[in-house]
Backbone as JSON Lines, residues from 0, in Angstrom:
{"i":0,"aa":"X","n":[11.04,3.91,9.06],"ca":[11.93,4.47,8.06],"c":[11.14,5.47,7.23]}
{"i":1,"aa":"X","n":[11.59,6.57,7.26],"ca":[10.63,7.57,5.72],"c":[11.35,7.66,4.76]}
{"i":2,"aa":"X","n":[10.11,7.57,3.73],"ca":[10.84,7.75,2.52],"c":[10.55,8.94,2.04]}
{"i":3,"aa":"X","n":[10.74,9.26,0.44],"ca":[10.48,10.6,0.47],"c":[9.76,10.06,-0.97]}
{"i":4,"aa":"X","n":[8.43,11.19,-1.54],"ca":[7.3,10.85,-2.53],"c":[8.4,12.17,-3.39]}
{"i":5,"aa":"X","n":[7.88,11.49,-4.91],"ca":[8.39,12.29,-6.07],"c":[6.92,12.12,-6.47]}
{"i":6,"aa":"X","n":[6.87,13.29,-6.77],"ca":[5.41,13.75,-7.22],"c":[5.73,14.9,-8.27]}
{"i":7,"aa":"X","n":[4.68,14.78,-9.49],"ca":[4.43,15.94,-10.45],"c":[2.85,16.01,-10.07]}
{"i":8,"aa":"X","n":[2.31,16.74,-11.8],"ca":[1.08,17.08,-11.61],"c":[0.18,18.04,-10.57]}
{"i":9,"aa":"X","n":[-0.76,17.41,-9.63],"ca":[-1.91,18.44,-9.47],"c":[-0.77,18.52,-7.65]}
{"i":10,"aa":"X","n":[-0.13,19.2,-7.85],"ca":[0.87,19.49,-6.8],"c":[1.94,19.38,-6.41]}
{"i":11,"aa":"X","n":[2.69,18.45,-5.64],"ca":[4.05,18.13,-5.17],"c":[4.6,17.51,-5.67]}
{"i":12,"aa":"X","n":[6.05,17.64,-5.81],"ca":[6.93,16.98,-6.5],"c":[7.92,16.35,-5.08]}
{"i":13,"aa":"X","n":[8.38,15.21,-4.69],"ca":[9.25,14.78,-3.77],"c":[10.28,14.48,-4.44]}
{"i":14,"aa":"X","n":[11.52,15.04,-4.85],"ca":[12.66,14.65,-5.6],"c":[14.08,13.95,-4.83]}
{"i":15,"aa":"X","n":[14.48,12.69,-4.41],"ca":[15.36,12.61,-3.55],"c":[14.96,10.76,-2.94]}
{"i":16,"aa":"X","n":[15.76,10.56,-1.92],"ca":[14.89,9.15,-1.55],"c":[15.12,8.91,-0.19]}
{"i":17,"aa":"X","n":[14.38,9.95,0.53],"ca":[14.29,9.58,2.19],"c":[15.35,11.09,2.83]}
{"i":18,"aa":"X","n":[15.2,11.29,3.8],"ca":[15.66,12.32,5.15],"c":[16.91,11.88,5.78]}
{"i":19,"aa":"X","n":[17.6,12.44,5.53],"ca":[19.28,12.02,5.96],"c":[19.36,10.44,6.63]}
{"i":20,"aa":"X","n":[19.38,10.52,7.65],"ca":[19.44,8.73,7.54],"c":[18.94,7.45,6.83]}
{"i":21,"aa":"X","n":[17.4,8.05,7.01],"ca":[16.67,7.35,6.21],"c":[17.37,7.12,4.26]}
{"i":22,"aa":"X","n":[17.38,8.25,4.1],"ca":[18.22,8.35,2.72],"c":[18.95,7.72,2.66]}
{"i":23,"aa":"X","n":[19.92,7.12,3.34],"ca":[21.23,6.44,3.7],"c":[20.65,4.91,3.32]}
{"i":24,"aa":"X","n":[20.05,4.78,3.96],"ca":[19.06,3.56,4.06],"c":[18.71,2.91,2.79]}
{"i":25,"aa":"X","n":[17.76,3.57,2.72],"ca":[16.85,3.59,1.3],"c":[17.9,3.26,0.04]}
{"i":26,"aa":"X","n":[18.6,4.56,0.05],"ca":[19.67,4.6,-1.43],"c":[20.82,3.42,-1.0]}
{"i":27,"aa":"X","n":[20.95,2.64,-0.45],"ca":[21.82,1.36,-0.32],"c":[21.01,0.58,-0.36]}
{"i":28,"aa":"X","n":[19.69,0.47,-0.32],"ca":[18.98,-1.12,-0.65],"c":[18.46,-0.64,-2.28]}
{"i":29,"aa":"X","n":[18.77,0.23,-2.54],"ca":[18.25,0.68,-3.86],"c":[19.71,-0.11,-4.72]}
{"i":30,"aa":"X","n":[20.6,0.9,-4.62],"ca":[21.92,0.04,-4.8],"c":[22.65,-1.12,-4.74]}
{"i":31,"aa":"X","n":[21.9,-2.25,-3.66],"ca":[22.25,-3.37,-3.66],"c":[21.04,-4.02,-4.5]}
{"i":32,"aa":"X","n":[20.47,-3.89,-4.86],"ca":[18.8,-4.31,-5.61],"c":[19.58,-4.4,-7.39]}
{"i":33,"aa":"X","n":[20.12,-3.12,-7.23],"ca":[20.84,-2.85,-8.95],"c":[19.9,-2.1,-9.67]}
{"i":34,"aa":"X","n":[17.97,-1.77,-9.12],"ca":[17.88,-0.74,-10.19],"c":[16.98,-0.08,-8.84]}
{"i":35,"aa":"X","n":[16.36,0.8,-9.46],"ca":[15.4,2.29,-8.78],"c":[14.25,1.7,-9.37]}
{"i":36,"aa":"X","n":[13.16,1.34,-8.33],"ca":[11.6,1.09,-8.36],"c":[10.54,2.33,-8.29]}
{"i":37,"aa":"X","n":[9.8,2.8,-9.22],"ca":[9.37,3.7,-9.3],"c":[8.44,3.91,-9.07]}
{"i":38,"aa":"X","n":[7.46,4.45,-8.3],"ca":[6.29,4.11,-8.6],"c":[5.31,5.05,-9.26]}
{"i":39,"aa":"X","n":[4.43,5.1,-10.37],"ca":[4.32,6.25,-11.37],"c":[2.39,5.99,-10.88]}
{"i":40,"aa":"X","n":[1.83,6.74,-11.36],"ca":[0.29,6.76,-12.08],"c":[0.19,5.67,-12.89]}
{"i":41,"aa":"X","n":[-1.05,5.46,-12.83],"ca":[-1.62,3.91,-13.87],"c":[-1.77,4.6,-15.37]}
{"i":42,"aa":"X","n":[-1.35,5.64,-15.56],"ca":[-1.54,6.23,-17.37],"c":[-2.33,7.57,-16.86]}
{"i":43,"aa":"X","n":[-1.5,8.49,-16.79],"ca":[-1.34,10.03,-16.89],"c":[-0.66,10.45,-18.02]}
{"i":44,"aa":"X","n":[-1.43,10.8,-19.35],"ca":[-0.54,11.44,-20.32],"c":[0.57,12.59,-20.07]}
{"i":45,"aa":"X","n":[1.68,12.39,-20.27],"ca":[2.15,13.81,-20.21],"c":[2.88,13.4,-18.79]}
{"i":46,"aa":"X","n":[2.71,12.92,-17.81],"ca":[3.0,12.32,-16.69],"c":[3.67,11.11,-16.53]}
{"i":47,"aa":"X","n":[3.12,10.22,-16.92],"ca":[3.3,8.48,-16.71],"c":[2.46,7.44,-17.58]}
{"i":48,"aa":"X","n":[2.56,7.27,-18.74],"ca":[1.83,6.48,-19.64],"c":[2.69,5.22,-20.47]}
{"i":49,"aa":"X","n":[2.32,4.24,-19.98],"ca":[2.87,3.17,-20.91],"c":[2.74,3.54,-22.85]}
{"i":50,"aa":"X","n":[2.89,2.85,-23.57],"ca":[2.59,2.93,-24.72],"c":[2.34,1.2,-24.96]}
{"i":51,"aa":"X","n":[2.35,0.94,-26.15],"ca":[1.7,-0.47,-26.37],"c":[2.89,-1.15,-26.23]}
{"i":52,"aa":"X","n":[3.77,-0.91,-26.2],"ca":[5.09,-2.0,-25.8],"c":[5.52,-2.2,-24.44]}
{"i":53,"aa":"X","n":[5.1,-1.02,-23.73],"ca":[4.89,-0.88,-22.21],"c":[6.26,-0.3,-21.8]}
{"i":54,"aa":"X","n":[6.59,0.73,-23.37],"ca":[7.47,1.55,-22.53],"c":[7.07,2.79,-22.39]}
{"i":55,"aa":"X","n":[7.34,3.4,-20.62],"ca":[6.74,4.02,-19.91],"c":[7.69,5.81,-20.64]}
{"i":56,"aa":"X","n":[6.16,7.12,-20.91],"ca":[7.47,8.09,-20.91],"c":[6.45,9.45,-20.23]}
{"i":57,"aa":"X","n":[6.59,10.45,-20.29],"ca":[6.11,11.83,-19.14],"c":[7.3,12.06,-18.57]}
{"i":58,"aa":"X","n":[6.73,13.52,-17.78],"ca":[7.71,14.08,-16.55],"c":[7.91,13.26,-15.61]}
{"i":59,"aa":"X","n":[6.59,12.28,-15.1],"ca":[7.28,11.78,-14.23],"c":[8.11,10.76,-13.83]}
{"i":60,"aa":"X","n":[8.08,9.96,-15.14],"ca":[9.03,8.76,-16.16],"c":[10.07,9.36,-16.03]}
{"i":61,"aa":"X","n":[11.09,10.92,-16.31],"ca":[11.96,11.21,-16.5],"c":[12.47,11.51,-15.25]}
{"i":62,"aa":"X","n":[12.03,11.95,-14.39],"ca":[12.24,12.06,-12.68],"c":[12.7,10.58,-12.59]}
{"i":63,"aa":"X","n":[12.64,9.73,-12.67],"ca":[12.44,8.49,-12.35],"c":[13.64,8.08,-12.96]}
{"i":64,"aa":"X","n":[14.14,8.38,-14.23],"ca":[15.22,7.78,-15.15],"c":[16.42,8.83,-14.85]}
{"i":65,"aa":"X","n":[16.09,9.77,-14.1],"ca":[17.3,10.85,-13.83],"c":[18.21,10.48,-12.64]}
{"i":66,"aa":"X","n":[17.22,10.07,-11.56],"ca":[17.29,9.51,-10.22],"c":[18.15,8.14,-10.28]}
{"i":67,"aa":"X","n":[17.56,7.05,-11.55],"ca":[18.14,6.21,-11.72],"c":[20.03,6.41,-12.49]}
{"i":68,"aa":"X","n":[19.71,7.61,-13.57],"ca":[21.03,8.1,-14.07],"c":[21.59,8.09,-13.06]}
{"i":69,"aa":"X","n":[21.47,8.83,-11.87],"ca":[22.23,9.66,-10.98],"c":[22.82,8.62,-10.01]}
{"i":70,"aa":"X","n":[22.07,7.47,-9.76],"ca":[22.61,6.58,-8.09],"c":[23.49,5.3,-9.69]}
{"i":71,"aa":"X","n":[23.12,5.43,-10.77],"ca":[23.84,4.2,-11.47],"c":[24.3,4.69,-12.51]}
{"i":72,"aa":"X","n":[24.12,5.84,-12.75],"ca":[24.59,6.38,-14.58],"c":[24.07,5.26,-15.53]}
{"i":73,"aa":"X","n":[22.63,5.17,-15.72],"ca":[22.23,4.76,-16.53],"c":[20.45,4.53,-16.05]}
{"i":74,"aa":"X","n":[20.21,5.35,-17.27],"ca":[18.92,5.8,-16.8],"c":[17.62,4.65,-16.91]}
{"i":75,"aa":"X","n":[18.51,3.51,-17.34],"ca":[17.65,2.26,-17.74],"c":[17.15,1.92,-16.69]}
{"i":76,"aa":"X","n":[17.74,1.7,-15.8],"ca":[17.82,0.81,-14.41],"c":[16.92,1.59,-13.47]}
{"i":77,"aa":"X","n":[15.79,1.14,-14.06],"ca":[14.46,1.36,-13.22],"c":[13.22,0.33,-13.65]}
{"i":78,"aa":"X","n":[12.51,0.21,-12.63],"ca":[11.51,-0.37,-12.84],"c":[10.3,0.48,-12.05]}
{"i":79,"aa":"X","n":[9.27,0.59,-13.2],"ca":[7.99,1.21,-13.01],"c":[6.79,-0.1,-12.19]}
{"i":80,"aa":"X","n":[6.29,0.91,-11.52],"ca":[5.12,0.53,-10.61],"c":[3.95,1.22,-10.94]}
{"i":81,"aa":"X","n":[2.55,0.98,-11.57],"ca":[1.67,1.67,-12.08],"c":[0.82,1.38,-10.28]}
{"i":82,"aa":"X","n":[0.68,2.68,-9.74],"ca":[0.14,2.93,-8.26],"c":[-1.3,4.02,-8.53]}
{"i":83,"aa":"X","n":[-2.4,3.36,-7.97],"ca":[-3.3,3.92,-8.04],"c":[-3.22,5.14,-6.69]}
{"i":84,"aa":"X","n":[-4.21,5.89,-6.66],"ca":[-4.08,7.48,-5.69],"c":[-4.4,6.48,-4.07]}
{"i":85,"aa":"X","n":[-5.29,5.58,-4.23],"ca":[-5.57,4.89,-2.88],"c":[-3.97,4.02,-2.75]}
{"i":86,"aa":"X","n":[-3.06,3.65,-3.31],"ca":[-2.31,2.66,-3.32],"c":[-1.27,2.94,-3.35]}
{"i":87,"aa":"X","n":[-0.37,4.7,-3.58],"ca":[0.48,4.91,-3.81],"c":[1.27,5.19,-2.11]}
{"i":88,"aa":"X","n":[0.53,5.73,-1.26],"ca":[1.14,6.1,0.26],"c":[1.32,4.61,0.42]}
{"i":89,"aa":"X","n":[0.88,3.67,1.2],"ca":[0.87,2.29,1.11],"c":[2.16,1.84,0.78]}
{"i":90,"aa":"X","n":[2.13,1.72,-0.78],"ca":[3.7,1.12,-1.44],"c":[4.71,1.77,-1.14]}
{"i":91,"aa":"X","n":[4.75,3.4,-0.84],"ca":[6.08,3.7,-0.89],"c":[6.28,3.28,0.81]}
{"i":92,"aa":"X","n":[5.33,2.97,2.18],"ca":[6.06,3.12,3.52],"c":[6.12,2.15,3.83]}
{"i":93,"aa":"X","n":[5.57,1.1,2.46],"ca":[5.96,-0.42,2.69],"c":[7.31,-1.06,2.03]}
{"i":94,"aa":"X","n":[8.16,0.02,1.11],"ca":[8.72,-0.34,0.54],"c":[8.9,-1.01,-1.0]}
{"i":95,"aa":"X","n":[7.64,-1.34,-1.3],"ca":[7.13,-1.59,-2.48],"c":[7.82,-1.1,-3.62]}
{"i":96,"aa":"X","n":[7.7,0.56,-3.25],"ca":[8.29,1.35,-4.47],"c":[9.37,2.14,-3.51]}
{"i":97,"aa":"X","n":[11.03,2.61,-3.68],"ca":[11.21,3.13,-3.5],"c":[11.63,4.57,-3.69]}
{"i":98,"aa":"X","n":[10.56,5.05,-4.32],"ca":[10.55,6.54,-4.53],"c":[9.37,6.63,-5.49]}
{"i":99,"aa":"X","n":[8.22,7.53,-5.15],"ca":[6.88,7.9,-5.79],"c":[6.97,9.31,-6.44]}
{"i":100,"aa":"X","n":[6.51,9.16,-8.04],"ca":[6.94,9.61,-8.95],"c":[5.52,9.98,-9.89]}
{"i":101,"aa":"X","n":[4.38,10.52,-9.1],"ca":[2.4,10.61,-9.8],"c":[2.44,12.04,-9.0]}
{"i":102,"aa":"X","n":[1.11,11.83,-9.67],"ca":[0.5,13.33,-8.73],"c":[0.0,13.14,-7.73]}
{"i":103,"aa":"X","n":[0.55,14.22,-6.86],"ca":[0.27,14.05,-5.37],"c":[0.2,15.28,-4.66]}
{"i":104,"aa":"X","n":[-0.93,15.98,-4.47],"ca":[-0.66,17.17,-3.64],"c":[-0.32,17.14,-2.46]}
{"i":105,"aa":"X","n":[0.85,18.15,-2.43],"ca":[1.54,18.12,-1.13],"c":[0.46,19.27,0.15]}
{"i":106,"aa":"X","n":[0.14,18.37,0.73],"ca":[-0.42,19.09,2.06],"c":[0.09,19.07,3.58]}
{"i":107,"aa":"X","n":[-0.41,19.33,4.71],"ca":[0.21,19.97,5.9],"c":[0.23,18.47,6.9]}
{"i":108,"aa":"X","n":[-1.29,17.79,6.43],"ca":[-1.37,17.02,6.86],"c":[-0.95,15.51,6.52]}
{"i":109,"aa":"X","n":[-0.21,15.89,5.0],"ca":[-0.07,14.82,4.79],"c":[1.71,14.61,4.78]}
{"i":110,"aa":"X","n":[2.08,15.97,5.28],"ca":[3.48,15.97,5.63],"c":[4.18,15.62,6.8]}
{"i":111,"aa":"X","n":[2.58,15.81,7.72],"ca":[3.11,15.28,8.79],"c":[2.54,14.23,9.79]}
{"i":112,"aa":"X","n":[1.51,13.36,8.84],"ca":[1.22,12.28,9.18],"c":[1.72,10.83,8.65]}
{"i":113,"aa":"X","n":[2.4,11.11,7.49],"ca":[2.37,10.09,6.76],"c":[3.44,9.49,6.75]}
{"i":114,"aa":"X","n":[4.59,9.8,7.32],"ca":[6.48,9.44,7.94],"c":[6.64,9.36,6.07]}
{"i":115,"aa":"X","n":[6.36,10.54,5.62],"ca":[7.21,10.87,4.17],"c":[7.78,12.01,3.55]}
{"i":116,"aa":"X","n":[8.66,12.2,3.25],"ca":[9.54,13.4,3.35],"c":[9.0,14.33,1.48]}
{"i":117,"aa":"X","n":[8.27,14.91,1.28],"ca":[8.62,16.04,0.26],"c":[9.72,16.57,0.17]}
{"i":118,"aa":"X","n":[9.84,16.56,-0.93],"ca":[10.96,17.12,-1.07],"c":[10.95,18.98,-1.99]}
{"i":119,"aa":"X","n":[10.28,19.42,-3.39],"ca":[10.06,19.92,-3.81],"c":[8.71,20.03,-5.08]}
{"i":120,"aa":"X","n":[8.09,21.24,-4.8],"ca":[7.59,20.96,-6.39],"c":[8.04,21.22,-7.57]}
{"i":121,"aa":"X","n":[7.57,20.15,-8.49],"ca":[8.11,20.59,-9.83],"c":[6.67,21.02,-10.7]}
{"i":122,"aa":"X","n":[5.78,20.85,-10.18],"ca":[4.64,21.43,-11.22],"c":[3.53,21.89,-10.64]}
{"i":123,"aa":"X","n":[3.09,23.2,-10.99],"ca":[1.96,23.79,-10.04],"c":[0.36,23.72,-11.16]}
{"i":124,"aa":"X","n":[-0.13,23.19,-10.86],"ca":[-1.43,23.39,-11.63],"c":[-2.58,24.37,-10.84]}
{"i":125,"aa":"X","n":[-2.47,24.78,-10.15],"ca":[-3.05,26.27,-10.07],"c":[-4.06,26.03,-8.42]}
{"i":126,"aa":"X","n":[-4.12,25.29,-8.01],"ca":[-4.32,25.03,-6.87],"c":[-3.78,25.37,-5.73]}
């Protein structure tokens, strides 16, 4: 099954949750679950940072609560996954998280080794 990575920061952004069937897939176990699992950076200011109550906010927190707006109209209904850079491919093709939401540069090889769909970028840091 592929899913598809939501990525900000030092490259790609994947906005969406999986490649036409797969999508199909994905966004009905997302839907029968009742919320959107996210999986963010372990504390990227500006990105993905808890605060001391451990509520999570950044760009890529809001990707995350938009996605959730959008499949439930209500942007609550998510749950964050703090995914380290070794740990984030892993969770999303295991299912863990469904839809990755850190920085992730999108490359050639990693588009087409990794059964995960990019989708767009949303932030270029100059690379």
């Amino acid at each position: 099954m592929r899913k598809t990575i939501l990525s900000a920061a030092i490259g790609a952004v994947v906005l969406g949750l999986g490649a036409q069937g797969a999508a199909a897939a994905t966004l009905d176990d997302v839907k029968s679950k009742g919320t959107l699992t996210c999986g963010v950076s372990t504390g990227l200011q500006g990105f993905s940072a808890p605060d001391n109550e451990g509520n999570w906010s950044g760009l890529d927190v809001d990707y995350c609560r938009a996605i959730a707006a959008a499949i439930f109209g209500d942007p609550d209904k998510v749950n964050f996954v703090a995914l380290t850079a070794t740990d984030r491919f892993p969770a999303l093709q295991s299912g863990e998280v469904d839809v990755l939401s850190r920085n992730t540069t999108w490359t050639l090889s990693r588009d087409t080794s990794l059964g995960l769909d990019f989708r767009t970028v949303n932030y270029y840091d100059g690379q």
